[in-house]
PDB file of C-alpha atoms in Angstrom:
ATOM      1  CA  MET A  65      26.177  25.568  13.429  1.00 67.00           C
ATOM      2  CA  LYS A  66      22.485  25.629  13.765  1.00 75.00           C
ATOM      3  CA  ARG A  67      20.773  22.747  15.395  1.00 77.00           C
ATOM      4  CA  ILE A  68      18.315  20.703  13.404  1.00 77.00           C
ATOM      5  CA  VAL A  69      15.074  20.347  15.414  1.00 76.00           C
ATOM      6  CA  LYS A  70      12.692  17.519  14.504  1.00 76.00           C
ATOM      7  CA  ASP A  71       9.376  16.993  16.211  1.00 78.00           C
ATOM      8  CA  PRO A  72       8.846  13.399  17.376  1.00 77.00           C
ATOM      9  CA  GLU A  73       6.383  11.436  15.234  1.00 75.00           C
ATOM     10  CA  ASP A  74       3.471   9.511  16.780  1.00 77.00           C
ATOM     11  CA  LEU A  75       4.043   5.765  16.694  1.00 71.00           C
ATOM     12  CA  ASN A  76       0.423   5.206  15.466  1.00 71.00           C
ATOM     13  CA  ASP A  77       1.079   7.468  12.445  1.00 73.00           C
ATOM     14  CA  LEU A  78       4.218   5.678  11.634  1.00 69.00           C
ATOM     15  CA  LEU A  79       2.502   2.309  11.804  1.00 64.00           C
ATOM     16  CA  LYS A  80      -0.247   3.590   9.533  1.00 67.00           C
ATOM     17  CA  LYS A  81       2.254   4.801   7.043  1.00 70.00           C
ATOM     18  CA  ALA A  82       4.254   1.556   7.193  1.00 66.00           C
ATOM     19  CA  SER A  83       3.473  -1.154   4.691  1.00 64.00           C
ATOM     20  CA  GLY A  84       4.052  -4.723   5.211  1.00 66.00           C
ATOM     21  CA  ASN A  85       4.161  -7.033   8.205  1.00 71.00           C
ATOM     22  CA  ILE A  86       4.581  -4.491  11.000  1.00 71.00           C
ATOM     23  CA  ALA A  87       1.472  -2.609  10.187  1.00 68.00           C
ATOM     24  CA  ASP A  88      -0.476  -5.901   9.754  1.00 77.00           C
ATOM     25  CA  PHE A  89       0.756  -7.177  13.077  1.00 80.00           C
ATOM     26  CA  SER A  90      -0.142  -4.014  14.788  1.00 76.00           C
ATOM     27  CA  THR A  91      -3.717  -4.024  13.511  1.00 81.00           C
ATOM     28  CA  LYS A  92      -4.113  -7.698  14.084  1.00 85.00           C
ATOM     29  CA  ALA A  93      -2.907  -7.370  17.691  1.00 87.00           C
ATOM     30  CA  LYS A  94      -5.387  -4.485  18.325  1.00 88.00           C
ATOM     31  CA  SER A  95      -8.266  -6.466  16.960  1.00 88.00           C
ATOM     32  CA  LEU A  96      -7.378  -9.577  18.974  1.00 90.00           C
ATOM     33  CA  LYS A  97      -7.208  -7.407  22.116  1.00 93.00           C
ATOM     34  CA  ILE A  98     -10.611  -5.922  21.299  1.00 92.00           C
ATOM     35  CA  LEU A  99     -12.031  -9.445  20.716  1.00 92.00           C
ATOM     36  CA  THR A 100     -10.548 -10.607  23.928  1.00 93.00           C
ATOM     37  CA  ASP A 101     -12.276  -7.712  25.795  1.00 94.00           C
ATOM     38  CA  ILE A 102     -15.612  -8.555  24.184  1.00 92.00           C
ATOM     39  CA  VAL A 103     -15.275 -12.244  25.391  1.00 92.00           C
ATOM     40  CA  ARG A 104     -14.086 -11.202  28.853  1.00 94.00           C
ATOM     41  CA  GLN A 105     -17.209  -8.941  29.244  1.00 93.00           C
ATOM     42  CA  THR A 106     -19.489 -11.687  28.053  1.00 92.00           C
ATOM     43  CA  CYS A 107     -18.072 -14.308  30.399  1.00 90.00           C
ATOM     44  CA  PRO A 108     -16.546 -12.434  33.334  1.00 92.00           C
ATOM     45  CA  ASP A 109     -16.369 -15.586  35.519  1.00 91.00           C
ATOM     46  CA  LEU A 110     -13.794 -17.297  33.152  1.00 90.00           C
ATOM     47  CA  PRO A 111     -10.259 -16.870  34.481  1.00 92.00           C
ATOM     48  CA  GLU A 112      -7.915 -14.972  32.276  1.00 88.00           C
ATOM     49  CA  ASN A 113      -5.277 -17.664  32.125  1.00 88.00           C
ATOM     50  CA  ALA A 114      -7.735 -20.395  31.054  1.00 90.00           C
ATOM     51  CA  TRP A 115      -8.218 -19.161  27.499  1.00 92.00           C
ATOM     52  CA  GLN A 116      -7.086 -16.744  24.866  1.00 92.00           C
ATOM     53  CA  ILE A 117      -8.067 -15.525  21.389  1.00 93.00           C
ATOM     54  CA  ALA A 118      -5.854 -17.528  19.107  1.00 91.00           C
ATOM     55  CA  ASN A 119      -6.694 -16.081  15.717  1.00 91.00           C
ATOM     56  CA  CYS A 120      -9.398 -14.366  13.775  1.00 88.00           C
ATOM     57  CA  ARG A 121     -10.081 -14.528  10.068  1.00 86.00           C
ATOM     58  CA  GLN A 122     -13.002 -13.701   7.830  1.00 86.00           C
ATOM     59  CA  ASP A 123     -15.959 -14.266   9.986  1.00 88.00           C
ATOM     60  CA  LEU A 124     -14.407 -16.707  12.369  1.00 90.00           C
ATOM     61  CA  VAL A 125     -12.847 -16.281  15.929  1.00 93.00           C
ATOM     62  CA  ILE A 126     -10.663 -19.056  17.311  1.00 93.00           C
ATOM     63  CA  ILE A 127     -10.604 -19.390  21.043  1.00 94.00           C
ATOM     64  CA  GLU A 128      -7.902 -21.498  22.559  1.00 94.00           C
ATOM     65  CA  ALA A 129      -8.687 -23.171  25.864  1.00 93.00           C
ATOM     66  CA  LYS A 130      -5.831 -24.356  28.205  1.00 90.00           C
ATOM     67  CA  SER A 131      -7.665 -27.545  29.183  1.00 90.00           C
ATOM     68  CA  PRO A 132     -10.587 -29.697  28.017  1.00 92.00           C
ATOM     69  CA  VAL A 133     -12.514 -28.615  31.113  1.00 92.00           C
ATOM     70  CA  TRP A 134     -12.298 -24.938  30.140  1.00 92.00           C
ATOM     71  CA  GLY A 135     -13.023 -25.817  26.534  1.00 93.00           C
ATOM     72  CA  GLN A 136     -16.213 -27.412  27.615  1.00 95.00           C
ATOM     73  CA  ARG A 137     -17.103 -24.335  29.749  1.00 94.00           C
ATOM     74  CA  LEU A 138     -16.537 -22.287  26.617  1.00 94.00           C
ATOM     75  CA  GLN A 139     -18.703 -24.567  24.576  1.00 94.00           C
ATOM     76  CA  PHE A 140     -21.603 -23.838  27.064  1.00 94.00           C
ATOM     77  CA  GLU A 141     -21.090 -20.073  26.514  1.00 93.00           C
ATOM     78  CA  ARG A 142     -20.562 -20.317  22.722  1.00 94.00           C
ATOM     79  CA  ASN A 143     -23.954 -18.934  21.700  1.00 94.00           C
ATOM     80  CA  ASN A 144     -23.721 -15.953  24.113  1.00 93.00           C
ATOM     81  CA  ILE A 145     -20.115 -15.169  22.908  1.00 94.00           C
ATOM     82  CA  ALA A 146     -21.095 -15.468  19.297  1.00 93.00           C
ATOM     83  CA  GLN A 147     -24.151 -13.103  19.753  1.00 94.00           C
ATOM     84  CA  GLN A 148     -22.075 -10.495  21.527  1.00 93.00           C
ATOM     85  CA  LEU A 149     -19.320 -10.715  18.945  1.00 92.00           C
ATOM     86  CA  ALA A 150     -21.875 -10.274  16.109  1.00 92.00           C
ATOM     87  CA  ILE A 151     -23.434  -7.247  17.918  1.00 93.00           C
ATOM     88  CA  GLN A 152     -20.251  -5.452  18.904  1.00 91.00           C
ATOM     89  CA  THR A 153     -18.396  -6.047  15.620  1.00 89.00           C
ATOM     90  CA  GLN A 154     -21.394  -5.166  13.446  1.00 90.00           C
ATOM     91  CA  GLY A 155     -21.597  -8.751  12.107  1.00 88.00           C
ATOM     92  CA  ILE A 156     -18.000  -9.054  11.089  1.00 90.00           C
ATOM     93  CA  PHE A 157     -17.329 -12.002  13.420  1.00 90.00           C
ATOM     94  CA  ASN A 158     -20.299 -14.349  13.997  1.00 87.00           C
ATOM     95  CA  LYS A 159     -18.733 -17.838  14.187  1.00 91.00           C
ATOM     96  CA  ILE A 160     -16.602 -19.265  16.994  1.00 93.00           C
ATOM     97  CA  GLU A 161     -14.230 -22.279  16.974  1.00 94.00           C
ATOM     98  CA  ILE A 162     -13.015 -23.516  20.304  1.00 94.00           C
ATOM     99  CA  LYS A 163      -9.713 -25.516  20.340  1.00 94.00           C
ATOM    100  CA  VAL A 164      -8.060 -27.062  23.302  1.00 93.00           C
ATOM    101  CA  ASN A 165      -4.344 -26.800  23.800  1.00 89.00           C
ATOM    102  CA  PRO A 166      -3.419 -29.106  26.608  1.00 80.00           C
ATOM    103  CA  TYR A 167       0.221 -28.062  26.380  1.00 82.00           C
ATOM    104  CA  GLY A 168      -0.578 -24.422  26.841  1.00 70.00           C
ATOM    105  CA  ASN A 169      -0.287 -24.476  30.576  1.00 68.00           C
ATOM    106  CA  ARG A 170       2.712 -26.675  30.957  1.00 72.00           C
ATOM    107  CA  ARG A 171       5.813 -25.128  32.173  1.00 73.00           C
ATOM    108  CA  GLU A 172       9.091 -25.891  30.428  1.00 77.00           C
ATOM    109  CA  VAL A 173      11.379 -27.888  32.659  1.00 82.00           C
ATOM    110  CA  VAL A 174      14.566 -25.990  33.104  1.00 84.00           C
ATOM    111  CA  LYS A 175      17.619 -28.148  33.607  1.00 87.00           C
ATOM    112  CA  PRO A 176      20.340 -26.528  35.628  1.00 88.00           C
ATOM    113  CA  VAL A 177      23.322 -25.751  33.404  1.00 87.00           C
ATOM    114  CA  GLU A 178      26.477 -27.375  34.810  1.00 86.00           C
ATOM    115  CA  LYS A 179      29.296 -24.910  35.051  1.00 82.00           C
ATOM    116  CA  PRO A 180      32.485 -26.176  33.427  1.00 80.00           C
ATOM    117  CA  LYS A 181      35.141 -26.990  35.933  1.00 78.00           C
ATOM    118  CA  LYS A 182      38.011 -24.482  36.046  1.00 77.00           C
ATOM    119  CA  PHE A 183      41.379 -26.021  35.176  1.00 79.00           C
ATOM    120  CA  MET A 184      44.923 -24.708  35.468  1.00 82.00           C
ATOM    121  CA  SER A 185      47.753 -26.493  33.759  1.00 85.00           C
ATOM    122  CA  GLU A 186      51.028 -27.276  35.450  1.00 86.00           C
ATOM    123  CA  SER A 187      52.924 -24.953  33.101  1.00 88.00           C
ATOM    124  CA  THR A 188      50.621 -22.040  34.151  1.00 88.00           C
ATOM    125  CA  ALA A 189      51.212 -22.889  37.805  1.00 88.00           C
ATOM    126  CA  GLU A 190      54.945 -22.898  37.270  1.00 90.00           C
ATOM    127  CA  HIS A 191      54.773 -19.443  35.594  1.00 90.00           C
ATOM    128  CA  LEU A 192      52.834 -18.122  38.546  1.00 90.00           C
ATOM    129  CA  VAL A 193      55.469 -19.450  40.904  1.00 91.00           C
ATOM    130  CA  ASP A 194      58.212 -17.871  38.852  1.00 92.00           C
ATOM    131  CA  VAL A 195      56.445 -14.433  38.817  1.00 91.00           C
ATOM    132  CA  ALA A 196      55.793 -14.822  42.585  1.00 91.00           C
ATOM    133  CA  LYS A 197      59.591 -15.075  43.235  1.00 91.00           C
ATOM    134  CA  ASP A 198      60.100 -11.356  42.173  1.00 90.00           C
ATOM    135  CA  ALA A 199      56.843  -9.985  43.391  1.00 90.00           C
ATOM    136  CA  PRO A 200      56.227  -8.059  46.702  1.00 91.00           C
ATOM    137  CA  ALA A 201      55.101  -9.963  49.730  1.00 90.00           C
ATOM    138  CA  GLY A 202      51.301  -9.455  49.391  1.00 91.00           C
ATOM    139  CA  LEU A 203      51.185 -10.331  45.722  1.00 92.00           C
ATOM    140  CA  LYS A 204      53.536 -13.145  46.359  1.00 91.00           C
ATOM    141  CA  GLU A 205      51.064 -14.875  48.726  1.00 91.00           C
ATOM    142  CA  VAL A 206      48.159 -14.455  46.313  1.00 91.00           C
ATOM    143  CA  LEU A 207      50.132 -15.779  43.350  1.00 90.00           C
ATOM    144  CA  LEU A 208      51.322 -18.878  45.347  1.00 90.00           C
ATOM    145  CA  ARG A 209      47.737 -19.627  46.520  1.00 89.00           C
ATOM    146  CA  LEU A 210      46.610 -19.394  42.913  1.00 88.00           C
ATOM    147  CA  ALA A 211      49.378 -21.742  41.836  1.00 87.00           C
ATOM    148  CA  LYS A 212      48.217 -24.332  44.311  1.00 86.00           C
ATOM    149  CA  HIS A 213      44.981 -24.686  42.375  1.00 79.00           C
ATOM    150  CA  ALA A 214      46.796 -26.693  39.678  1.00 74.00           C
ATOM    151  CA  ASP A 215      47.331 -29.386  42.211  1.00 66.00           C
ATOM    152  CA  ARG A 216      43.564 -29.550  43.152  1.00 65.00           C
ATOM    153  CA  GLY A 217      42.645 -30.119  39.502  1.00 54.00           C
ATOM    154  CA  LYS A 218      44.349 -33.540  39.533  1.00 54.00           C
ATOM    155  CA  SER A 219      42.430 -35.023  42.480  1.00 48.00           C
TER     156      SER A 219
END
């Protein structure tokens, strides 16, 4: 039987051919990455975790700041960022909206999950004792130790 050989297809080609949400998400993610790079080049002194490009639509870029302080700092740089965006995107994006998301840098409090207590019924312990009667010496010790756990569950 002859083997069927298929050449691998490039992911970019597949995404270009795809219609619907996946292709849209891919192009939107690429454009947000490019816009992020432009803002990062314009304001290199801003930390990466203090802001992010939240969205872009029509001629507007929405920048999300993690705190009001960084939002104010972005307001000071608003004109420079808008000029660079207009230049590097050939006028596609020329407006900036800065939003503050104070919950963006909060960490979710993880509560430790309580493990359920293991429980062995009296009847299970009795069955283990019965099986241990006919078992070899090594296995008998282990089964009897295991059967004692039923007593611990009561106290």
